[in-house]
JSON list of C-alpha atoms in Angstrom, two decimals:
[
{"chain": "M", "resi": 24, "resn": "UNK", "atom": "CA", "xyz": [-33.62, -9.30, 17.32]},
{"chain": "M", "resi": 25, "resn": "UNK", "atom": "CA", "xyz": [-36.99, -9.05, 15.62]},
{"chain": "M", "resi": 26, "resn": "UNK", "atom": "CA", "xyz": [-37.78, -11.62, 12.88]},
{"chain": "M", "resi": 27, "resn": "UNK", "atom": "CA", "xyz": [-40.42, -10.98, 10.20]},
{"chain": "M", "resi": 28, "resn": "UNK", "atom": "CA", "xyz": [-41.09, -13.74, 7.67]},
{"chain": "M", "resi": 29, "resn": "UNK", "atom": "CA", "xyz": [-40.49, -17.43, 7.36]},
{"chain": "M", "resi": 30, "resn": "UNK", "atom": "CA", "xyz": [-36.77, -17.80, 8.05]},
{"chain": "M", "resi": 31, "resn": "UNK", "atom": "CA", "xyz": [-34.41, -17.42, 10.97]},
{"chain": "M", "resi": 32, "resn": "UNK", "atom": "CA", "xyz": [-31.45, -15.36, 9.86]},
{"chain": "M", "resi": 33, "resn": "UNK", "atom": "CA", "xyz": [-28.32, -14.12, 11.53]},
{"chain": "M", "resi": 34, "resn": "UNK", "atom": "CA", "xyz": [-26.40, -10.93, 10.95]},
{"chain": "M", "resi": 35, "resn": "UNK", "atom": "CA", "xyz": [-22.97, -11.15, 9.34]},
{"chain": "M", "resi": 36, "resn": "UNK", "atom": "CA", "xyz": [-20.14, -10.35, 11.66]},
{"chain": "M", "resi": 37, "resn": "UNK", "atom": "CA", "xyz": [-18.86, -6.86, 11.06]},
{"chain": "M", "resi": 38, "resn": "UNK", "atom": "CA", "xyz": [-15.20, -6.51, 10.26]},
{"chain": "M", "resi": 39, "resn": "UNK", "atom": "CA", "xyz": [-13.23, -4.41, 12.70]},
{"chain": "M", "resi": 40, "resn": "UNK", "atom": "CA", "xyz": [-10.11, -2.63, 11.48]},
{"chain": "M", "resi": 41, "resn": "UNK", "atom": "CA", "xyz": [-6.94, -4.20, 12.77]},
{"chain": "M", "resi": 42, "resn": "UNK", "atom": "CA", "xyz": [-4.29, -1.67, 13.67]},
{"chain": "M", "resi": 43, "resn": "UNK", "atom": "CA", "xyz": [-0.88, -2.34, 12.17]},
{"chain": "M", "resi": 44, "resn": "UNK", "atom": "CA", "xyz": [1.63, -3.40, 14.81]},
{"chain": "M", "resi": 45, "resn": "UNK", "atom": "CA", "xyz": [4.30, -1.00, 16.03]},
{"chain": "M", "resi": 46, "resn": "UNK", "atom": "CA", "xyz": [7.09, -2.72, 14.00]},
{"chain": "M", "resi": 47, "resn": "UNK", "atom": "CA", "xyz": [5.25, -1.83, 10.80]},
{"chain": "M", "resi": 48, "resn": "UNK", "atom": "CA", "xyz": [5.40, 1.88, 11.60]},
{"chain": "M", "resi": 49, "resn": "UNK", "atom": "CA", "xyz": [8.90, 1.51, 13.03]},
{"chain": "M", "resi": 50, "resn": "UNK", "atom": "CA", "xyz": [10.08, 0.21, 9.65]},
{"chain": "M", "resi": 51, "resn": "UNK", "atom": "CA", "xyz": [8.46, 2.96, 7.61]},
{"chain": "M", "resi": 52, "resn": "UNK", "atom": "CA", "xyz": [9.51, 5.60, 10.12]},
{"chain": "M", "resi": 53, "resn": "UNK", "atom": "CA", "xyz": [13.07, 4.31, 10.19]},
{"chain": "M", "resi": 54, "resn": "UNK", "atom": "CA", "xyz": [13.31, 4.43, 6.41]},
{"chain": "M", "resi": 55, "resn": "UNK", "atom": "CA", "xyz": [11.89, 7.96, 6.31]},
{"chain": "M", "resi": 56, "resn": "UNK", "atom": "CA", "xyz": [14.28, 9.22, 8.98]},
{"chain": "M", "resi": 57, "resn": "UNK", "atom": "CA", "xyz": [17.16, 7.34, 7.37]},
{"chain": "M", "resi": 58, "resn": "UNK", "atom": "CA", "xyz": [16.40, 8.94, 4.02]},
{"chain": "M", "resi": 59, "resn": "UNK", "atom": "CA", "xyz": [16.38, 12.41, 5.58]},
{"chain": "M", "resi": 60, "resn": "UNK", "atom": "CA", "xyz": [19.69, 11.80, 7.34]},
{"chain": "M", "resi": 61, "resn": "UNK", "atom": "CA", "xyz": [21.32, 10.45, 4.18]},
{"chain": "M", "resi": 62, "resn": "UNK", "atom": "CA", "xyz": [20.11, 13.48, 2.24]},
{"chain": "M", "resi": 63, "resn": "UNK", "atom": "CA", "xyz": [21.74, 15.93, 4.62]},
{"chain": "M", "resi": 64, "resn": "UNK", "atom": "CA", "xyz": [25.27, 14.52, 4.49]},
{"chain": "M", "resi": 65, "resn": "UNK", "atom": "CA", "xyz": [27.81, 13.40, 1.93]},
{"chain": "M", "resi": 66, "resn": "UNK", "atom": "CA", "xyz": [26.92, 9.71, 2.24]},
{"chain": "M", "resi": 67, "resn": "UNK", "atom": "CA", "xyz": [24.58, 9.82, -0.74]},
{"chain": "M", "resi": 68, "resn": "UNK", "atom": "CA", "xyz": [27.43, 11.09, -2.93]},
{"chain": "M", "resi": 69, "resn": "UNK", "atom": "CA", "xyz": [29.77, 8.43, -1.58]},
{"chain": "M", "resi": 70, "resn": "UNK", "atom": "CA", "xyz": [27.19, 5.76, -2.41]},
{"chain": "M", "resi": 71, "resn": "UNK", "atom": "CA", "xyz": [26.76, 7.13, -5.92]},
{"chain": "M", "resi": 72, "resn": "UNK", "atom": "CA", "xyz": [30.52, 7.12, -6.48]},
{"chain": "M", "resi": 73, "resn": "UNK", "atom": "CA", "xyz": [30.77, 3.53, -5.26]},
{"chain": "M", "resi": 74, "resn": "UNK", "atom": "CA", "xyz": [27.93, 2.41, -7.51]},
{"chain": "M", "resi": 75, "resn": "UNK", "atom": "CA", "xyz": [29.46, 4.05, -10.58]},
{"chain": "M", "resi": 76, "resn": "UNK", "atom": "CA", "xyz": [32.93, 2.67, -9.85]},
{"chain": "M", "resi": 77, "resn": "UNK", "atom": "CA", "xyz": [31.83, -0.88, -9.03]},
{"chain": "M", "resi": 78, "resn": "UNK", "atom": "CA", "xyz": [28.52, -1.47, -10.79]},
{"chain": "M", "resi": 79, "resn": "UNK", "atom": "CA", "xyz": [28.34, 1.20, -13.45]},
{"chain": "M", "resi": 80, "resn": "UNK", "atom": "CA", "xyz": [25.08, 2.70, -14.69]},
{"chain": "M", "resi": 81, "resn": "UNK", "atom": "CA", "xyz": [22.31, 1.43, -16.93]},
{"chain": "M", "resi": 82, "resn": "UNK", "atom": "CA", "xyz": [19.63, 2.84, -19.19]},
{"chain": "M", "resi": 83, "resn": "UNK", "atom": "CA", "xyz": [17.37, -0.20, -18.77]},
{"chain": "M", "resi": 84, "resn": "UNK", "atom": "CA", "xyz": [13.71, 0.75, -18.28]},
{"chain": "M", "resi": 85, "resn": "UNK", "atom": "CA", "xyz": [12.84, -2.32, -16.21]},
{"chain": "M", "resi": 86, "resn": "UNK", "atom": "CA", "xyz": [11.95, -0.11, -13.26]},
{"chain": "M", "resi": 87, "resn": "UNK", "atom": "CA", "xyz": [9.21, 1.62, -15.26]},
{"chain": "M", "resi": 88, "resn": "UNK", "atom": "CA", "xyz": [7.56, -1.77, -15.73]},
{"chain": "M", "resi": 89, "resn": "UNK", "atom": "CA", "xyz": [8.30, -3.38, -12.36]},
{"chain": "M", "resi": 90, "resn": "UNK", "atom": "CA", "xyz": [6.80, -0.49, -10.40]},
{"chain": "M", "resi": 91, "resn": "UNK", "atom": "CA", "xyz": [3.38, -1.86, -11.38]},
{"chain": "M", "resi": 92, "resn": "UNK", "atom": "CA", "xyz": [4.25, -5.47, -10.53]},
{"chain": "M", "resi": 93, "resn": "UNK", "atom": "CA", "xyz": [2.77, -5.55, -6.98]},
{"chain": "M", "resi": 94, "resn": "UNK", "atom": "CA", "xyz": [-0.59, -4.32, -8.30]},
{"chain": "M", "resi": 95, "resn": "UNK", "atom": "CA", "xyz": [-0.53, -6.87, -11.12]},
{"chain": "M", "resi": 96, "resn": "UNK", "atom": "CA", "xyz": [0.36, -9.60, -8.62]},
{"chain": "M", "resi": 97, "resn": "UNK", "atom": "CA", "xyz": [-2.67, -8.74, -6.49]},
{"chain": "M", "resi": 98, "resn": "UNK", "atom": "CA", "xyz": [-5.09, -9.06, -9.39]},
{"chain": "M", "resi": 99, "resn": "UNK", "atom": "CA", "xyz": [-3.39, -12.20, -10.73]},
{"chain": "M", "resi": 100, "resn": "UNK", "atom": "CA", "xyz": [-3.94, -13.75, -7.30]},
{"chain": "M", "resi": 101, "resn": "UNK", "atom": "CA", "xyz": [-7.60, -12.73, -7.40]},
{"chain": "M", "resi": 102, "resn": "UNK", "atom": "CA", "xyz": [-7.97, -14.25, -10.84]},
{"chain": "M", "resi": 103, "resn": "UNK", "atom": "CA", "xyz": [-6.22, -17.49, -9.89]},
{"chain": "M", "resi": 104, "resn": "UNK", "atom": "CA", "xyz": [-8.25, -17.95, -6.72]},
{"chain": "M", "resi": 105, "resn": "UNK", "atom": "CA", "xyz": [-11.59, -16.63, -8.01]},
{"chain": "M", "resi": 106, "resn": "UNK", "atom": "CA", "xyz": [-11.96, -13.90, -5.41]},
{"chain": "M", "resi": 107, "resn": "UNK", "atom": "CA", "xyz": [-15.44, -12.40, -5.09]},
{"chain": "M", "resi": 108, "resn": "UNK", "atom": "CA", "xyz": [-16.30, -9.09, -6.70]},
{"chain": "M", "resi": 109, "resn": "UNK", "atom": "CA", "xyz": [-16.82, -7.64, -3.22]},
{"chain": "M", "resi": 110, "resn": "UNK", "atom": "CA", "xyz": [-13.30, -8.56, -2.12]},
{"chain": "M", "resi": 111, "resn": "UNK", "atom": "CA", "xyz": [-11.73, -7.32, -5.35]},
{"chain": "M", "resi": 112, "resn": "UNK", "atom": "CA", "xyz": [-13.62, -4.06, -4.97]},
{"chain": "M", "resi": 113, "resn": "UNK", "atom": "CA", "xyz": [-12.38, -3.66, -1.40]},
{"chain": "M", "resi": 114, "resn": "UNK", "atom": "CA", "xyz": [-8.80, -4.28, -2.50]},
{"chain": "M", "resi": 115, "resn": "UNK", "atom": "CA", "xyz": [-9.16, -1.82, -5.36]},
{"chain": "M", "resi": 116, "resn": "UNK", "atom": "CA", "xyz": [-10.50, 0.93, -3.09]},
{"chain": "M", "resi": 117, "resn": "UNK", "atom": "CA", "xyz": [-7.58, 0.49, -0.72]},
{"chain": "M", "resi": 118, "resn": "UNK", "atom": "CA", "xyz": [-5.10, 0.48, -3.60]},
{"chain": "M", "resi": 119, "resn": "UNK", "atom": "CA", "xyz": [-6.55, 3.62, -5.18]},
{"chain": "M", "resi": 120, "resn": "UNK", "atom": "CA", "xyz": [-6.62, 5.47, -1.87]},
{"chain": "M", "resi": 121, "resn": "UNK", "atom": "CA", "xyz": [-3.08, 4.41, -1.02]},
{"chain": "M", "resi": 122, "resn": "UNK", "atom": "CA", "xyz": [-1.64, 5.37, -4.38]},
{"chain": "M", "resi": 123, "resn": "UNK", "atom": "CA", "xyz": [-3.48, 8.69, -4.46]},
{"chain": "M", "resi": 124, "resn": "UNK", "atom": "CA", "xyz": [-1.95, 9.54, -1.08]},
{"chain": "M", "resi": 125, "resn": "UNK", "atom": "CA", "xyz": [1.47, 8.26, -2.16]},
{"chain": "M", "resi": 126, "resn": "UNK", "atom": "CA", "xyz": [1.62, 9.99, -5.52]},
{"chain": "M", "resi": 127, "resn": "UNK", "atom": "CA", "xyz": [0.08, 13.23, -4.26]},
{"chain": "M", "resi": 128, "resn": "UNK", "atom": "CA", "xyz": [2.43, 13.43, -1.29]},
{"chain": "M", "resi": 129, "resn": "UNK", "atom": "CA", "xyz": [5.48, 12.54, -3.38]},
{"chain": "M", "resi": 130, "resn": "UNK", "atom": "CA", "xyz": [4.73, 15.22, -5.95]},
{"chain": "M", "resi": 131, "resn": "UNK", "atom": "CA", "xyz": [4.17, 17.80, -3.23]},
{"chain": "M", "resi": 132, "resn": "UNK", "atom": "CA", "xyz": [7.47, 16.94, -1.53]},
{"chain": "M", "resi": 133, "resn": "UNK", "atom": "CA", "xyz": [9.30, 17.05, -4.86]},
{"chain": "M", "resi": 134, "resn": "UNK", "atom": "CA", "xyz": [7.92, 20.53, -5.51]},
{"chain": "M", "resi": 135, "resn": "UNK", "atom": "CA", "xyz": [8.73, 21.84, -2.02]},
{"chain": "M", "resi": 136, "resn": "UNK", "atom": "CA", "xyz": [12.22, 20.34, -1.64]},
{"chain": "M", "resi": 137, "resn": "UNK", "atom": "CA", "xyz": [13.28, 20.47, -5.32]},
{"chain": "M", "resi": 138, "resn": "UNK", "atom": "CA", "xyz": [16.58, 18.62, -4.92]},
{"chain": "M", "resi": 139, "resn": "UNK", "atom": "CA", "xyz": [18.83, 18.17, -7.92]},
{"chain": "M", "resi": 140, "resn": "UNK", "atom": "CA", "xyz": [19.13, 14.69, -9.39]},
{"chain": "M", "resi": 141, "resn": "UNK", "atom": "CA", "xyz": [22.60, 13.09, -9.48]},
{"chain": "M", "resi": 142, "resn": "UNK", "atom": "CA", "xyz": [22.58, 13.10, -13.29]},
{"chain": "M", "resi": 143, "resn": "UNK", "atom": "CA", "xyz": [21.08, 16.59, -13.52]},
{"chain": "M", "resi": 144, "resn": "UNK", "atom": "CA", "xyz": [17.50, 17.78, -13.50]},
{"chain": "M", "resi": 145, "resn": "UNK", "atom": "CA", "xyz": [15.16, 18.67, -10.67]},
{"chain": "M", "resi": 146, "resn": "UNK", "atom": "CA", "xyz": [12.65, 17.13, -8.28]},
{"chain": "M", "resi": 147, "resn": "UNK", "atom": "CA", "xyz": [14.80, 14.24, -7.06]},
{"chain": "M", "resi": 148, "resn": "UNK", "atom": "CA", "xyz": [13.50, 13.86, -3.50]},
{"chain": "M", "resi": 149, "resn": "UNK", "atom": "CA", "xyz": [11.75, 11.52, -2.92]},
{"chain": "M", "resi": 150, "resn": "UNK", "atom": "CA", "xyz": [11.77, 8.78, -5.56]},
{"chain": "M", "resi": 151, "resn": "UNK", "atom": "CA", "xyz": [8.21, 8.54, -6.85]},
{"chain": "M", "resi": 152, "resn": "UNK", "atom": "CA", "xyz": [8.83, 5.21, -8.58]},
{"chain": "M", "resi": 153, "resn": "UNK", "atom": "CA", "xyz": [10.07, 3.69, -5.32]},
{"chain": "M", "resi": 154, "resn": "UNK", "atom": "CA", "xyz": [7.25, 5.13, -3.20]},
{"chain": "M", "resi": 155, "resn": "UNK", "atom": "CA", "xyz": [4.65, 3.89, -5.68]},
{"chain": "M", "resi": 156, "resn": "UNK", "atom": "CA", "xyz": [6.06, 0.37, -5.87]},
{"chain": "M", "resi": 157, "resn": "UNK", "atom": "CA", "xyz": [6.48, -0.01, -2.09]},
{"chain": "M", "resi": 158, "resn": "UNK", "atom": "CA", "xyz": [2.96, 1.32, -1.53]},
{"chain": "M", "resi": 159, "resn": "UNK", "atom": "CA", "xyz": [1.59, -1.30, -3.93]},
{"chain": "M", "resi": 160, "resn": "UNK", "atom": "CA", "xyz": [3.67, -4.03, -2.28]},
{"chain": "M", "resi": 161, "resn": "UNK", "atom": "CA", "xyz": [2.33, -3.09, 1.14]},
{"chain": "M", "resi": 162, "resn": "UNK", "atom": "CA", "xyz": [-1.29, -3.16, -0.05]},
{"chain": "M", "resi": 163, "resn": "UNK", "atom": "CA", "xyz": [-0.56, -6.62, -1.45]},
{"chain": "M", "resi": 164, "resn": "UNK", "atom": "CA", "xyz": [0.91, -7.59, 1.92]},
{"chain": "M", "resi": 165, "resn": "UNK", "atom": "CA", "xyz": [-2.17, -6.40, 3.83]},
{"chain": "M", "resi": 166, "resn": "UNK", "atom": "CA", "xyz": [-4.45, -8.17, 1.39]},
{"chain": "M", "resi": 167, "resn": "UNK", "atom": "CA", "xyz": [-2.84, -11.62, 1.63]},
{"chain": "M", "resi": 168, "resn": "UNK", "atom": "CA", "xyz": [-0.86, -11.71, 4.89]},
{"chain": "M", "resi": 169, "resn": "UNK", "atom": "CA", "xyz": [-3.35, -13.97, 6.67]},
{"chain": "M", "resi": 170, "resn": "UNK", "atom": "CA", "xyz": [-4.14, -16.44, 3.88]},
{"chain": "M", "resi": 171, "resn": "UNK", "atom": "CA", "xyz": [-0.95, -16.57, 1.80]},
{"chain": "M", "resi": 172, "resn": "UNK", "atom": "CA", "xyz": [1.97, -14.94, 3.64]},
{"chain": "M", "resi": 173, "resn": "UNK", "atom": "CA", "xyz": [4.62, -15.97, 1.09]},
{"chain": "M", "resi": 174, "resn": "UNK", "atom": "CA", "xyz": [2.68, -14.35, -1.76]},
{"chain": "M", "resi": 175, "resn": "UNK", "atom": "CA", "xyz": [1.99, -11.34, 0.48]},
{"chain": "M", "resi": 176, "resn": "UNK", "atom": "CA", "xyz": [5.70, -10.68, 1.02]},
{"chain": "M", "resi": 177, "resn": "UNK", "atom": "CA", "xyz": [6.68, -11.37, -2.59]},
{"chain": "M", "resi": 178, "resn": "UNK", "atom": "CA", "xyz": [5.59, -7.91, -3.75]},
{"chain": "M", "resi": 179, "resn": "UNK", "atom": "CA", "xyz": [8.60, -6.37, -2.03]},
{"chain": "M", "resi": 180, "resn": "UNK", "atom": "CA", "xyz": [11.01, -8.12, -4.41]},
{"chain": "M", "resi": 181, "resn": "UNK", "atom": "CA", "xyz": [10.04, -6.02, -7.46]},
{"chain": "M", "resi": 182, "resn": "UNK", "atom": "CA", "xyz": [9.76, -2.95, -5.21]},
{"chain": "M", "resi": 183, "resn": "UNK", "atom": "CA", "xyz": [13.36, -3.33, -4.03]},
{"chain": "M", "resi": 184, "resn": "UNK", "atom": "CA", "xyz": [14.43, -3.91, -7.63]},
{"chain": "M", "resi": 185, "resn": "UNK", "atom": "CA", "xyz": [12.75, -0.67, -8.68]},
{"chain": "M", "resi": 186, "resn": "UNK", "atom": "CA", "xyz": [14.62, 1.25, -5.98]},
{"chain": "M", "resi": 187, "resn": "UNK", "atom": "CA", "xyz": [17.93, -0.31, -7.01]},
{"chain": "M", "resi": 188, "resn": "UNK", "atom": "CA", "xyz": [17.38, 0.58, -10.67]},
{"chain": "M", "resi": 189, "resn": "UNK", "atom": "CA", "xyz": [16.57, 4.20, -9.82]},
{"chain": "M", "resi": 190, "resn": "UNK", "atom": "CA", "xyz": [20.07, 4.40, -8.34]},
{"chain": "M", "resi": 191, "resn": "UNK", "atom": "CA", "xyz": [21.73, 2.37, -11.11]},
{"chain": "M", "resi": 192, "resn": "UNK", "atom": "CA", "xyz": [20.15, 4.64, -13.72]},
{"chain": "M", "resi": 193, "resn": "UNK", "atom": "CA", "xyz": [21.61, 7.62, -11.84]},
{"chain": "M", "resi": 194, "resn": "UNK", "atom": "CA", "xyz": [18.14, 9.12, -11.60]},
{"chain": "M", "resi": 195, "resn": "UNK", "atom": "CA", "xyz": [18.10, 9.24, -7.82]},
{"chain": "M", "resi": 196, "resn": "UNK", "atom": "CA", "xyz": [20.33, 9.43, -4.79]},
{"chain": "M", "resi": 197, "resn": "UNK", "atom": "CA", "xyz": [20.14, 6.59, -2.28]},
{"chain": "M", "resi": 198, "resn": "UNK", "atom": "CA", "xyz": [18.42, 9.02, 0.12]},
{"chain": "M", "resi": 199, "resn": "UNK", "atom": "CA", "xyz": [15.58, 9.57, -2.38]},
{"chain": "M", "resi": 200, "resn": "UNK", "atom": "CA", "xyz": [15.02, 5.82, -2.67]},
{"chain": "M", "resi": 201, "resn": "UNK", "atom": "CA", "xyz": [15.19, 5.06, 1.07]},
{"chain": "M", "resi": 202, "resn": "UNK", "atom": "CA", "xyz": [12.77, 7.86, 1.92]},
{"chain": "M", "resi": 203, "resn": "UNK", "atom": "CA", "xyz": [10.45, 6.88, -0.94]},
{"chain": "M", "resi": 204, "resn": "UNK", "atom": "CA", "xyz": [10.28, 3.28, 0.27]},
{"chain": "M", "resi": 205, "resn": "UNK", "atom": "CA", "xyz": [9.38, 4.38, 3.79]},
{"chain": "M", "resi": 206, "resn": "UNK", "atom": "CA", "xyz": [6.81, 6.86, 2.58]},
{"chain": "M", "resi": 207, "resn": "UNK", "atom": "CA", "xyz": [5.07, 4.32, 0.35]},
{"chain": "M", "resi": 208, "resn": "UNK", "atom": "CA", "xyz": [4.90, 1.78, 3.18]},
{"chain": "M", "resi": 209, "resn": "UNK", "atom": "CA", "xyz": [3.56, 4.44, 5.56]},
{"chain": "M", "resi": 210, "resn": "UNK", "atom": "CA", "xyz": [0.78, 5.50, 3.17]},
{"chain": "M", "resi": 211, "resn": "UNK", "atom": "CA", "xyz": [-0.43, 1.91, 2.78]},
{"chain": "M", "resi": 212, "resn": "UNK", "atom": "CA", "xyz": [-0.45, 1.27, 6.55]},
{"chain": "M", "resi": 213, "resn": "UNK", "atom": "CA", "xyz": [-2.36, 4.51, 7.16]},
{"chain": "M", "resi": 214, "resn": "UNK", "atom": "CA", "xyz": [-4.96, 3.64, 4.52]},
{"chain": "M", "resi": 215, "resn": "UNK", "atom": "CA", "xyz": [-5.70, 0.32, 6.17]},
{"chain": "M", "resi": 216, "resn": "UNK", "atom": "CA", "xyz": [-5.59, 1.57, 9.75]},
{"chain": "M", "resi": 217, "resn": "UNK", "atom": "CA", "xyz": [-7.82, 4.58, 9.08]},
{"chain": "M", "resi": 218, "resn": "UNK", "atom": "CA", "xyz": [-10.16, 2.08, 7.39]},
{"chain": "M", "resi": 219, "resn": "UNK", "atom": "CA", "xyz": [-11.84, 4.84, 5.42]},
{"chain": "M", "resi": 220, "resn": "UNK", "atom": "CA", "xyz": [-13.87, 2.67, 3.07]},
{"chain": "M", "resi": 221, "resn": "UNK", "atom": "CA", "xyz": [-14.95, -0.09, 5.41]},
{"chain": "M", "resi": 222, "resn": "UNK", "atom": "CA", "xyz": [-15.80, 2.18, 8.33]},
{"chain": "M", "resi": 223, "resn": "UNK", "atom": "CA", "xyz": [-18.02, 4.30, 6.09]},
{"chain": "M", "resi": 224, "resn": "UNK", "atom": "CA", "xyz": [-20.27, 1.28, 5.58]},
{"chain": "M", "resi": 225, "resn": "UNK", "atom": "CA", "xyz": [-19.71, -0.64, 8.80]},
{"chain": "M", "resi": 226, "resn": "UNK", "atom": "CA", "xyz": [-19.30, 2.00, 11.47]},
{"chain": "M", "resi": 227, "resn": "UNK", "atom": "CA", "xyz": [-20.10, 0.59, 14.88]},
{"chain": "M", "resi": 228, "resn": "UNK", "atom": "CA", "xyz": [-19.95, 3.15, 17.66]},
{"chain": "M", "resi": 229, "resn": "UNK", "atom": "CA", "xyz": [-21.34, 0.79, 20.25]},
{"chain": "M", "resi": 230, "resn": "UNK", "atom": "CA", "xyz": [-22.00, -2.89, 19.76]},
{"chain": "M", "resi": 231, "resn": "UNK", "atom": "CA", "xyz": [-25.13, -2.68, 21.85]},
{"chain": "M", "resi": 232, "resn": "UNK", "atom": "CA", "xyz": [-26.62, 0.20, 19.88]},
{"chain": "M", "resi": 233, "resn": "UNK", "atom": "CA", "xyz": [-26.24, -0.97, 16.32]},
{"chain": "M", "resi": 234, "resn": "UNK", "atom": "CA", "xyz": [-29.39, -1.26, 14.24]},
{"chain": "M", "resi": 235, "resn": "UNK", "atom": "CA", "xyz": [-29.54, -3.08, 10.94]},
{"chain": "M", "resi": 236, "resn": "UNK", "atom": "CA", "xyz": [-32.32, -4.05, 8.54]},
{"chain": "M", "resi": 237, "resn": "UNK", "atom": "CA", "xyz": [-31.70, -6.76, 5.99]},
{"chain": "M", "resi": 238, "resn": "UNK", "atom": "CA", "xyz": [-33.85, -8.65, 3.49]},
{"chain": "M", "resi": 239, "resn": "UNK", "atom": "CA", "xyz": [-32.70, -12.24, 3.26]},
{"chain": "M", "resi": 240, "resn": "UNK", "atom": "CA", "xyz": [-33.66, -15.32, 1.29]},
{"chain": "M", "resi": 241, "resn": "UNK", "atom": "CA", "xyz": [-32.84, -18.92, 2.11]},
{"chain": "M", "resi": 242, "resn": "UNK", "atom": "CA", "xyz": [-33.80, -22.37, 0.89]},
{"chain": "M", "resi": 243, "resn": "UNK", "atom": "CA", "xyz": [-36.55, -22.38, 3.54]},
{"chain": "M", "resi": 244, "resn": "UNK", "atom": "CA", "xyz": [-38.14, -19.06, 2.83]},
{"chain": "M", "resi": 245, "resn": "UNK", "atom": "CA", "xyz": [-37.51, -15.35, 3.04]},
{"chain": "M", "resi": 246, "resn": "UNK", "atom": "CA", "xyz": [-37.51, -12.78, 5.76]},
{"chain": "M", "resi": 247, "resn": "UNK", "atom": "CA", "xyz": [-36.67, -9.34, 7.06]},
{"chain": "M", "resi": 248, "resn": "UNK", "atom": "CA", "xyz": [-34.20, -9.19, 9.90]},
{"chain": "M", "resi": 249, "resn": "UNK", "atom": "CA", "xyz": [-33.98, -6.20, 12.17]},
{"chain": "M", "resi": 250, "resn": "UNK", "atom": "CA", "xyz": [-31.24, -6.15, 14.77]},
{"chain": "M", "resi": 251, "resn": "UNK", "atom": "CA", "xyz": [-30.76, -3.57, 17.48]}
]
């Protein structure tokens, strides 16, 4: 390290992406495969018949509101705990990337598969509402899992409710909802593991060959720090 100026400064530790554990992908993969299997057989029709006979249907639009709940919960947490602008920006970049992948992929699958909805209409598979809400819940989970695990998991409650309402409103088959949940979770995990935004700024090919120039100021003076 070469120091220029009147202060001794140290370089901030670079954040390394942490790869999601196998169970995380096992869950999303299981839901995706389960949704595909349910869509191929008569089970989805049996589930619909059971729901209509035992629970009935609803026209409540709660799902249209609750699909945004995980995102709102993330920013309410930031507001309550005075998160820095840098951290909020990082969360926002991950959320935008995740939802762009989720919504884009869902729309493409809807167009390609073009399944009929149980109540009529097209583009049933997968459930976009469910994918969107589970993607948001998983971003919330990644954001808070270390510091506040209870709050991190809480985003899945409105996500599950959204999926249930899509079935109760007879807008989707159970297969659409199960696949959508898995796809949303998968998109969020991929966004964090690929680490697109952070790696663009903090790419470290070799710890011994990283160079960095930083102007710093402290209570004791100022300085330029060059590390290599």
